[in-house]
Tab-separated table of C-alpha atoms in Angstrom:
chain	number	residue	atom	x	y	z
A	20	UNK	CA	0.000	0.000	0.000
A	21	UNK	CA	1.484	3.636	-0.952
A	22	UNK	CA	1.324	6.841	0.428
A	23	UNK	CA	-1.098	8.125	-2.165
A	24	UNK	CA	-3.062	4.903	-2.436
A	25	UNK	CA	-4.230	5.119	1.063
A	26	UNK	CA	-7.626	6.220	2.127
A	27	UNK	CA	-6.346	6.542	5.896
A	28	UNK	CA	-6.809	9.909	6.652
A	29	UNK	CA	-3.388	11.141	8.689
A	30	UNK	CA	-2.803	12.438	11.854
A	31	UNK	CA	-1.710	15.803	12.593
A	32	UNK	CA	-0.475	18.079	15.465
A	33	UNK	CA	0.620	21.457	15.843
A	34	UNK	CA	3.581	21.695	18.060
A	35	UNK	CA	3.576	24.638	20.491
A	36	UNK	CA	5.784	26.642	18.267
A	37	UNK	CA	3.350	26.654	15.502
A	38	UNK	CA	4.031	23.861	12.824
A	39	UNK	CA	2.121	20.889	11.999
A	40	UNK	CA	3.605	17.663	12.142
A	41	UNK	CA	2.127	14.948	9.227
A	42	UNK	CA	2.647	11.599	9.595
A	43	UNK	CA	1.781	8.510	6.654
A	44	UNK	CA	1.521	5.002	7.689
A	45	UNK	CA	1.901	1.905	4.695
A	46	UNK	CA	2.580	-1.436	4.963
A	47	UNK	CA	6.338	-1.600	4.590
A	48	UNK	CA	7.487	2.378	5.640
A	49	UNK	CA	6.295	5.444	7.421
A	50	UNK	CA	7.191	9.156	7.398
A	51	UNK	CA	6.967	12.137	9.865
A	52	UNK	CA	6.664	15.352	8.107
A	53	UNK	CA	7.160	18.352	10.284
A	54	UNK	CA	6.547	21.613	8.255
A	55	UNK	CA	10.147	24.069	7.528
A	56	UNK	CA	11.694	20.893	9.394
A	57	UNK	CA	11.952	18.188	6.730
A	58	UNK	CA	10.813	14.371	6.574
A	59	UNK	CA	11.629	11.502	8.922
A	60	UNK	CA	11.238	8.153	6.768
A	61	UNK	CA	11.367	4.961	8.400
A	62	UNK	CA	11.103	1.186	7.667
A	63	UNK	CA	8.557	-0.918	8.672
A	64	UNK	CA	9.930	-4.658	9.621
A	65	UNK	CA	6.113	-5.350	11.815
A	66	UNK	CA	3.350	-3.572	12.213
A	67	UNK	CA	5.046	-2.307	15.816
A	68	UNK	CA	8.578	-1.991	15.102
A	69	UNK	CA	10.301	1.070	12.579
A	70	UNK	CA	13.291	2.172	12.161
A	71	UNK	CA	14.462	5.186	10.865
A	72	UNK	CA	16.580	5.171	7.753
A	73	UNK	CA	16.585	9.313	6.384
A	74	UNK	CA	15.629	12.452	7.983
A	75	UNK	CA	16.327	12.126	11.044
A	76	UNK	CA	17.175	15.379	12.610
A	77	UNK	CA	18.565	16.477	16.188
A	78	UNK	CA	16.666	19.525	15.960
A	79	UNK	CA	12.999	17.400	16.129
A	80	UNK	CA	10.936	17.841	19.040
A	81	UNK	CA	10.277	14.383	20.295
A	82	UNK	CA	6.259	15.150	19.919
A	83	UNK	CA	6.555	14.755	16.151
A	84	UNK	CA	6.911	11.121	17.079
A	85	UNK	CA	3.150	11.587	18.408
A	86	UNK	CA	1.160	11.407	15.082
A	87	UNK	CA	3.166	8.096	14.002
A	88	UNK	CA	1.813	6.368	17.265
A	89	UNK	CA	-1.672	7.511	17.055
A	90	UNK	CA	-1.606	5.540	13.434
A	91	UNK	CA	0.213	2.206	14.857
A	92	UNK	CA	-1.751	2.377	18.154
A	93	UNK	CA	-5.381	3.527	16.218
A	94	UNK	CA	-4.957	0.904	13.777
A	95	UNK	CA	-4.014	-2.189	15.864
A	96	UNK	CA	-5.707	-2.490	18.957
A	97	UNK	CA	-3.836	-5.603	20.455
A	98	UNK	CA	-0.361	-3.442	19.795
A	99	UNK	CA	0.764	-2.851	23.480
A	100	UNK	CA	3.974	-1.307	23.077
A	101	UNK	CA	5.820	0.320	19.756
A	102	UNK	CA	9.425	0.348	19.323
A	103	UNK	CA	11.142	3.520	17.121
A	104	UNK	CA	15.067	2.672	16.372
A	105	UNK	CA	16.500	6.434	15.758
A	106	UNK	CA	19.996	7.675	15.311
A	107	UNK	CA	19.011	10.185	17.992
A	108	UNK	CA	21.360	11.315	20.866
A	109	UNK	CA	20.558	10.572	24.501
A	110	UNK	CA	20.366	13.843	25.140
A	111	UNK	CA	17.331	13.807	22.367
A	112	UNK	CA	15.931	10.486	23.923
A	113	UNK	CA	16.081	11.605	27.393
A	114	UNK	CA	13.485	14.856	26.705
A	115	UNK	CA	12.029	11.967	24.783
A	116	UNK	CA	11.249	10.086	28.043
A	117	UNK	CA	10.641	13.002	29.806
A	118	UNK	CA	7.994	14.468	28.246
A	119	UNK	CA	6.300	10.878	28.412
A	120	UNK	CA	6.460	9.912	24.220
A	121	UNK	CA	8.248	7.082	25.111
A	122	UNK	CA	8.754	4.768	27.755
A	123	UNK	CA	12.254	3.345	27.408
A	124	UNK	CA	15.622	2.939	25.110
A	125	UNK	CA	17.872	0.801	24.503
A	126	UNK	CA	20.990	0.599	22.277
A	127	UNK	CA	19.927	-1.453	19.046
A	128	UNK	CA	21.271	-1.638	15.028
A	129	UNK	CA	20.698	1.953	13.764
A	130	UNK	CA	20.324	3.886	17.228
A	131	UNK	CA	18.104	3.702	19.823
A	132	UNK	CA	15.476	1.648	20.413
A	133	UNK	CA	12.425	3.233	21.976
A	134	UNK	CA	9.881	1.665	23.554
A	135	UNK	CA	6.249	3.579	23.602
A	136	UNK	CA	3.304	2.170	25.722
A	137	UNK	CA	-0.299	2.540	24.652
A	138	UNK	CA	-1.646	3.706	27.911
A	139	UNK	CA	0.916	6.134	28.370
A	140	UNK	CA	0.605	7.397	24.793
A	141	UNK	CA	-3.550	8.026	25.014
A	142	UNK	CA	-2.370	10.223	27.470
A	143	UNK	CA	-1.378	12.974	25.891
A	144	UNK	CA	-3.909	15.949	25.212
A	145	UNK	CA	-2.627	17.219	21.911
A	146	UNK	CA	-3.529	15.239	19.360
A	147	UNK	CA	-7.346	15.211	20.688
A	148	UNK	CA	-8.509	18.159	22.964
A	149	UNK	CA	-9.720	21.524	20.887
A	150	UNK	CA	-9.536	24.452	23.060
A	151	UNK	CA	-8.627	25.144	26.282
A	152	UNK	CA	-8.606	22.672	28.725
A	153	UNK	CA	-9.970	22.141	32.478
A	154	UNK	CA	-7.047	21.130	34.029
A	155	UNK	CA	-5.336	24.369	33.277
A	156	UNK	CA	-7.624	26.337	35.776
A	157	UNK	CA	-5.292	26.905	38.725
A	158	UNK	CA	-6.267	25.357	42.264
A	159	UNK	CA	-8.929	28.143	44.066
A	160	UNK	CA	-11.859	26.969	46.146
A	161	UNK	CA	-15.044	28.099	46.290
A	162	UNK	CA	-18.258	27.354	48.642
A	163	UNK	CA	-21.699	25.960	46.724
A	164	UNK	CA	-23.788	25.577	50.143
A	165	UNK	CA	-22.078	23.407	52.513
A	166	UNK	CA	-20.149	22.090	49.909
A	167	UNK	CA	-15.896	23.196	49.741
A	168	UNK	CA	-14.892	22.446	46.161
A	169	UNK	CA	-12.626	23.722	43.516
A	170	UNK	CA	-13.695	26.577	41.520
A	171	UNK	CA	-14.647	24.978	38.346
A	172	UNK	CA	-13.452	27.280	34.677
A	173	UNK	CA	-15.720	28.579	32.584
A	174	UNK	CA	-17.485	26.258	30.260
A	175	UNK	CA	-16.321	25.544	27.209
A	176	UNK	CA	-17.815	26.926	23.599
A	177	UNK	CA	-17.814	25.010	20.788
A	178	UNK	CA	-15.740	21.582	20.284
A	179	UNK	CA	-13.636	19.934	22.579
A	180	UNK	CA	-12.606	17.283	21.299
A	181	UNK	CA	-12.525	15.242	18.226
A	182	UNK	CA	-10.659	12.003	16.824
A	183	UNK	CA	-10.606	10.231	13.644
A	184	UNK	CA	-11.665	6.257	14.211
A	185	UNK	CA	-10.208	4.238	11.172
A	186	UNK	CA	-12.489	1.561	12.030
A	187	UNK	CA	-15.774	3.224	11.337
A	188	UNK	CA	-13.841	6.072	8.693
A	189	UNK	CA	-15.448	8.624	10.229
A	190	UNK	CA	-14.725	11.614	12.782
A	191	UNK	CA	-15.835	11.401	16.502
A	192	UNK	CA	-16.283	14.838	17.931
A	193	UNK	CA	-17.561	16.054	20.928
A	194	UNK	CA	-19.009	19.434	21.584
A	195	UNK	CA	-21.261	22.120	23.529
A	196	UNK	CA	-24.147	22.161	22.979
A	197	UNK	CA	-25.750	24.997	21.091
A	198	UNK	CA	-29.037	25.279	23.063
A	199	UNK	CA	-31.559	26.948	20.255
A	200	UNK	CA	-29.176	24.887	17.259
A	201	UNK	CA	-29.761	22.006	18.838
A	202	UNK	CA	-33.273	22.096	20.928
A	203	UNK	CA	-35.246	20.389	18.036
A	204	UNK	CA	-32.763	17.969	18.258
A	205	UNK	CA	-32.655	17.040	21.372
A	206	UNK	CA	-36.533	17.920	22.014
A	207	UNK	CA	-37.112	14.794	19.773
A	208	UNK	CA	-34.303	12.953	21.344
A	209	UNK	CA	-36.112	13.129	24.752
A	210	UNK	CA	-39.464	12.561	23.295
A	211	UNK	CA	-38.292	8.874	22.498
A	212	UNK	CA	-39.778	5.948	24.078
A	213	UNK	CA	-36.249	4.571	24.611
A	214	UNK	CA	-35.222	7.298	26.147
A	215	UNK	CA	-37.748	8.402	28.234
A	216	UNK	CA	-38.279	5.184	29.620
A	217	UNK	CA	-35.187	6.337	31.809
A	218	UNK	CA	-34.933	10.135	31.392
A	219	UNK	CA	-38.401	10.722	32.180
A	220	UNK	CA	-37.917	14.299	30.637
A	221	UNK	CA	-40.799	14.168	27.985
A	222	UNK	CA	-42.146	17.557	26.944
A	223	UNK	CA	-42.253	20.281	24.436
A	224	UNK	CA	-39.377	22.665	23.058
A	225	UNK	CA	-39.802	25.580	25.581
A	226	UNK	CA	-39.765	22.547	28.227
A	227	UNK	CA	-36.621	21.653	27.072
A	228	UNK	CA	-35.076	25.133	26.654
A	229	UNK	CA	-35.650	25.295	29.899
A	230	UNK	CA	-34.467	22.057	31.218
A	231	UNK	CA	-31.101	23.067	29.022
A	232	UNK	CA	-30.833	26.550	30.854
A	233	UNK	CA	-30.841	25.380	33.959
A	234	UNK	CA	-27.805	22.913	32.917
A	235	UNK	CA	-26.136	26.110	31.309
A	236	UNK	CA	-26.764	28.257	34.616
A	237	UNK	CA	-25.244	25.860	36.801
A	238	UNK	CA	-21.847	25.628	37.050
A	239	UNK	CA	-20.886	21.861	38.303
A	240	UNK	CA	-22.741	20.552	34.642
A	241	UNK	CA	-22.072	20.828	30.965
A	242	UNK	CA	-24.002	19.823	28.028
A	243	UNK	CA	-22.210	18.599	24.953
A	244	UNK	CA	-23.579	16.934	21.733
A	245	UNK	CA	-21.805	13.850	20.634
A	246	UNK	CA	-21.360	13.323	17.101
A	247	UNK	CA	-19.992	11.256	13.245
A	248	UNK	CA	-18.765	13.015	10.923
A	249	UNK	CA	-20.393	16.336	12.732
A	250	UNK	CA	-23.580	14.734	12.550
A	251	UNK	CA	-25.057	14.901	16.225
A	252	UNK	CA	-26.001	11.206	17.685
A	253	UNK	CA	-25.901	11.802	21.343
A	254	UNK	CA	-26.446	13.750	23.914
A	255	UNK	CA	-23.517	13.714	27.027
A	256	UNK	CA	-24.402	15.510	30.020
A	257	UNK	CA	-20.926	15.816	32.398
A	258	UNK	CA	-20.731	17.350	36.159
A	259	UNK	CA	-18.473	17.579	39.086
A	260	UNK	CA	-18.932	15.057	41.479
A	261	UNK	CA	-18.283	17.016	44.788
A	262	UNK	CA	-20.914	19.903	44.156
A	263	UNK	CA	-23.255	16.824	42.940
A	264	UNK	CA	-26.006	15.196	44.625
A	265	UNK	CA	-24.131	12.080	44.745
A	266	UNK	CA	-21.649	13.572	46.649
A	267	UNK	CA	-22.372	11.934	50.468
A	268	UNK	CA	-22.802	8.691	49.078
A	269	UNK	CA	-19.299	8.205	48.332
A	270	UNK	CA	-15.890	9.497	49.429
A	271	UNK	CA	-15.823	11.954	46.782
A	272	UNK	CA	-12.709	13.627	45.659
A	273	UNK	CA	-12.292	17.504	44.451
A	274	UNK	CA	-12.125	15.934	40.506
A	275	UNK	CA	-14.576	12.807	40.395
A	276	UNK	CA	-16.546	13.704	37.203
A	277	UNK	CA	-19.683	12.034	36.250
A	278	UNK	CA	-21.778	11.125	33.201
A	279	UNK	CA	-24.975	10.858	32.080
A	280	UNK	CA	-25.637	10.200	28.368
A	281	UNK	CA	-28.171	9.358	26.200
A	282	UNK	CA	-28.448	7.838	22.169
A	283	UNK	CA	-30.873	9.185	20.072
A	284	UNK	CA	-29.727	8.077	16.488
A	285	UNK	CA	-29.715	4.199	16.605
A	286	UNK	CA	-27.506	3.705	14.076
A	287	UNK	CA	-24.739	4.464	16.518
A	288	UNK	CA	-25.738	1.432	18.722
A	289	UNK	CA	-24.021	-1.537	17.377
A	290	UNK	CA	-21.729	-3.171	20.464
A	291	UNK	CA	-18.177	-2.176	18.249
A	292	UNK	CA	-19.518	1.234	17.736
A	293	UNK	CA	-20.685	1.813	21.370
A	294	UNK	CA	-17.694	0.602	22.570
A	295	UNK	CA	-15.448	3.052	20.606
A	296	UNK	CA	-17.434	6.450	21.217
A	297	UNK	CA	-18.290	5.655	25.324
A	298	UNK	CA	-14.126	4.909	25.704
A	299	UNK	CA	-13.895	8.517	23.924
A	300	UNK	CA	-15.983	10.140	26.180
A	301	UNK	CA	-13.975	8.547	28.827
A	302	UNK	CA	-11.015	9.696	27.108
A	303	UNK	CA	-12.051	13.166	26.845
A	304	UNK	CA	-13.024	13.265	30.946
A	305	UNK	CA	-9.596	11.999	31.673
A	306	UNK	CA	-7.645	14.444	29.487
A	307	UNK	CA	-9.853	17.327	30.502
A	308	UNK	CA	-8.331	17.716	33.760
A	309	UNK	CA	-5.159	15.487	34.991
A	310	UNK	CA	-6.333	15.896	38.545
A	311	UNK	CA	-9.739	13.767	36.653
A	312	UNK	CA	-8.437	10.302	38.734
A	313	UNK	CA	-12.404	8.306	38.513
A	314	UNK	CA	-15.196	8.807	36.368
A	315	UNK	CA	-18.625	7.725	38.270
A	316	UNK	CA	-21.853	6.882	37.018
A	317	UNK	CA	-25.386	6.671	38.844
A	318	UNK	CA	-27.415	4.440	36.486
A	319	UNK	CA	-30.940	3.422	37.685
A	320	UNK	CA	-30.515	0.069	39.150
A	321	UNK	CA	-33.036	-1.656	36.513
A	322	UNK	CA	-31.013	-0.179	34.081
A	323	UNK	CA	-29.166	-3.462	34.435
A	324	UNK	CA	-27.939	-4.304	30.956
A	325	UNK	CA	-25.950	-1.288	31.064
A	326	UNK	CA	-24.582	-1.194	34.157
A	327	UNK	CA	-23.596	-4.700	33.082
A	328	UNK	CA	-21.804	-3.052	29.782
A	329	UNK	CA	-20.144	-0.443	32.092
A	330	UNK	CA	-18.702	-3.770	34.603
A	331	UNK	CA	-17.340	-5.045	31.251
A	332	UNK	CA	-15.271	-1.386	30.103
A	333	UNK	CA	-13.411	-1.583	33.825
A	334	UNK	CA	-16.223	-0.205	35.755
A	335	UNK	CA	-16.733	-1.319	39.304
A	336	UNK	CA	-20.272	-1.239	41.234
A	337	UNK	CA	-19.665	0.336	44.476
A	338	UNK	CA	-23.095	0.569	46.192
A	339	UNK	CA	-27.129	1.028	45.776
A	340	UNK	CA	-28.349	4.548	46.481
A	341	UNK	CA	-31.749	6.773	47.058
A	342	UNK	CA	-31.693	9.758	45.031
A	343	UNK	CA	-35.237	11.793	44.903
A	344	UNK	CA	-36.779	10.028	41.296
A	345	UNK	CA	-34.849	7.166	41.409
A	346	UNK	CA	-33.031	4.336	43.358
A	347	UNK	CA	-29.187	4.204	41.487
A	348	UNK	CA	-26.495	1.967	41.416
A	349	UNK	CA	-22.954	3.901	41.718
A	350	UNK	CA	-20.228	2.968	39.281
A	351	UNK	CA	-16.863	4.235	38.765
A	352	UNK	CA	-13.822	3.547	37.233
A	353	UNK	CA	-10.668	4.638	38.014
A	354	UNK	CA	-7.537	6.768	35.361
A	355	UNK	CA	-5.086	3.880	36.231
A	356	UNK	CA	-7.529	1.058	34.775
A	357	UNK	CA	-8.861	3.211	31.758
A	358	UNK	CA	-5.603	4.013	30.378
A	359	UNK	CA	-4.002	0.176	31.927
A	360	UNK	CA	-4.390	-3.212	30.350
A	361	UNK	CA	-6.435	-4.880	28.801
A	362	UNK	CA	-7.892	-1.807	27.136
A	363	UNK	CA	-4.975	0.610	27.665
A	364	UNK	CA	-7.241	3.979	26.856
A	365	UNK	CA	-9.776	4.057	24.273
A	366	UNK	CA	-10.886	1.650	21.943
């Protein structure tokens, strides 16, 4: 398979100074193409291993490297760890290491050999957060009743993340919701026997303008519109735990997030499919904030087949609960087991 044969579309980055960084994956080479900074070609000997044979240059930032791992780690799942042989001093492979691209080195024929994990790897923010991120708020605490919690940032405006999936060839993107773009949409969404049957939020489009407001005025909760190819398919609604009515039933920390979501284009249901945009969404929570160390969800308890499907993406069931409307069941799962083995990040 060549370059130009290839329907893969490639991964990019801008580095912080400004350039984008290309890279092309085929079935016997690879290149890194980092703009005013020239092209890093490498053979491939297995779908894990390269080695670089021209282009190489000291002056690289080791984050080039990052587009060439999405494609190796995006386009075979099983692959736990990549190895990159580069002429590259160990001055060059030590900022490597630090700066968490790679794991390892070793001497080998050619260079270095560097060793990159996939947890570690899914990790990093650039290649998939838009915007501004939570975790960059600095520490301040605020009051919201009796509650002491960080002082959450201002929300966020239009996408905030997005990531191509070459299993489905299309885009995952996630977004904020646009609440008079998108109230037909999710006015219908809600009206939806399969989703009212555990929203309970039937009701007409000034019903749900309002229900949305509310979200928008309240600063532990954000709206944001899941979506293919920019076509919206769900609806994710994401809150911070401590200010959250779920708070005393658990010993919350200041940045336990939470989830509630919803599906209302079916098409996006198939068990592959859910599998790849949920660990996104995941994905997205974790990289949002660093501090992020569990995700938690409150499913109703006969909600059972998914709280089942949560168990089986590293979830763990922690206790039965009382809330007002319903009687929940409290899952969570934790950064080190979404980004650790067997699933190493997102699907």
């Amino acid at each position: 398979m060549s370059f130009q044969d290839e329907t893969i579309v490639p991964f990019t980055l801008v580095l912080a100074d400004g350039r984008r960084v290309v890279a092309e994956l085929g079935d016997e080479s690879a290149r890194v193409i980092v703009e005013g900074g020239g092209t890093l070609t490498l053979a491939r000997s297995e779908p894990h291993i390269l080695r670089a044979v021209d282009g190489f240059e000291a002056a690289m930032p080791p984050e080039a490297l990052l587009p060439l791992l999405a494609h190796l780690f995006a386009r075979r799942p099983k692959i736990e760890v990549a190895q990159l042989t580069l002429p590259a001093s160990e001055d060059w492979v030590r900022e490597a290491i630090r700066g968490g691209i790679v794991q390892s080195a070793e001497p080998g024929e050619g260079g270095l050999r560097l060793s990159a994990h996939r947890g570690a790897f899914w990790q990093h923010p650039a290649l998939w957060l838009k915007g501004r991120a939570s975790g960059q708020t600095p520490l301040a605490y605020a009051m919201s009743g009796d509650k002491r919690h960080p002082k959450r940032p201002p929300k966020p405006v239009g996408e905030v993340y997005r990531r191509h999936m070459p299993r489905f060839k299309a885009d995952f993107s996630i977004r904020a919701i646009d609440i008079e773009g998108d109230l037909a949409t999710f006015n219908h969404w809600m009206n939806l026997d399969s989703v009212a049957e555990f929203w309970n939020e039937r009701g007409d489009l000034d019903q749900h303008r309002a229900y949305l407001k509310t979200v928008e005025a309240d600063p532990h909760m954000i709206s944001f519109v899941g979506c293919f190819d920019d076509a919206p398919f769900a609806y994710f609604e994401m809150y911070w735990a401590k200010e959250d009515r779920v708070s005393p039933f658990f010993d919350v920390q200041d940045y336990d997030r939470g989830l509630h979501l919803l599906v209302g284009d079916s098409r996006h249901q198939g068990p592959g499919k859910v599998e790849a945009w949920f660990r996104a969404v995941l994905h997205y929570m974790f990289l949002d904030d660093p501090r992020t160390q569990r995700v938690i969800g409150d499913p109703r308890i006969d909600h059972v087949r998914w709280i089942e499907y949560m168990q089986k993406q590293g979830f763990v069931r922690l206790k039965e609960f009382d809330l007002p409307h319903k009687r929940s069941e409290l899952i969570f799962i934790e950064r080190e087991t979404f980004f650790g083995p067997p699933h190493s990040g997102p699907a």
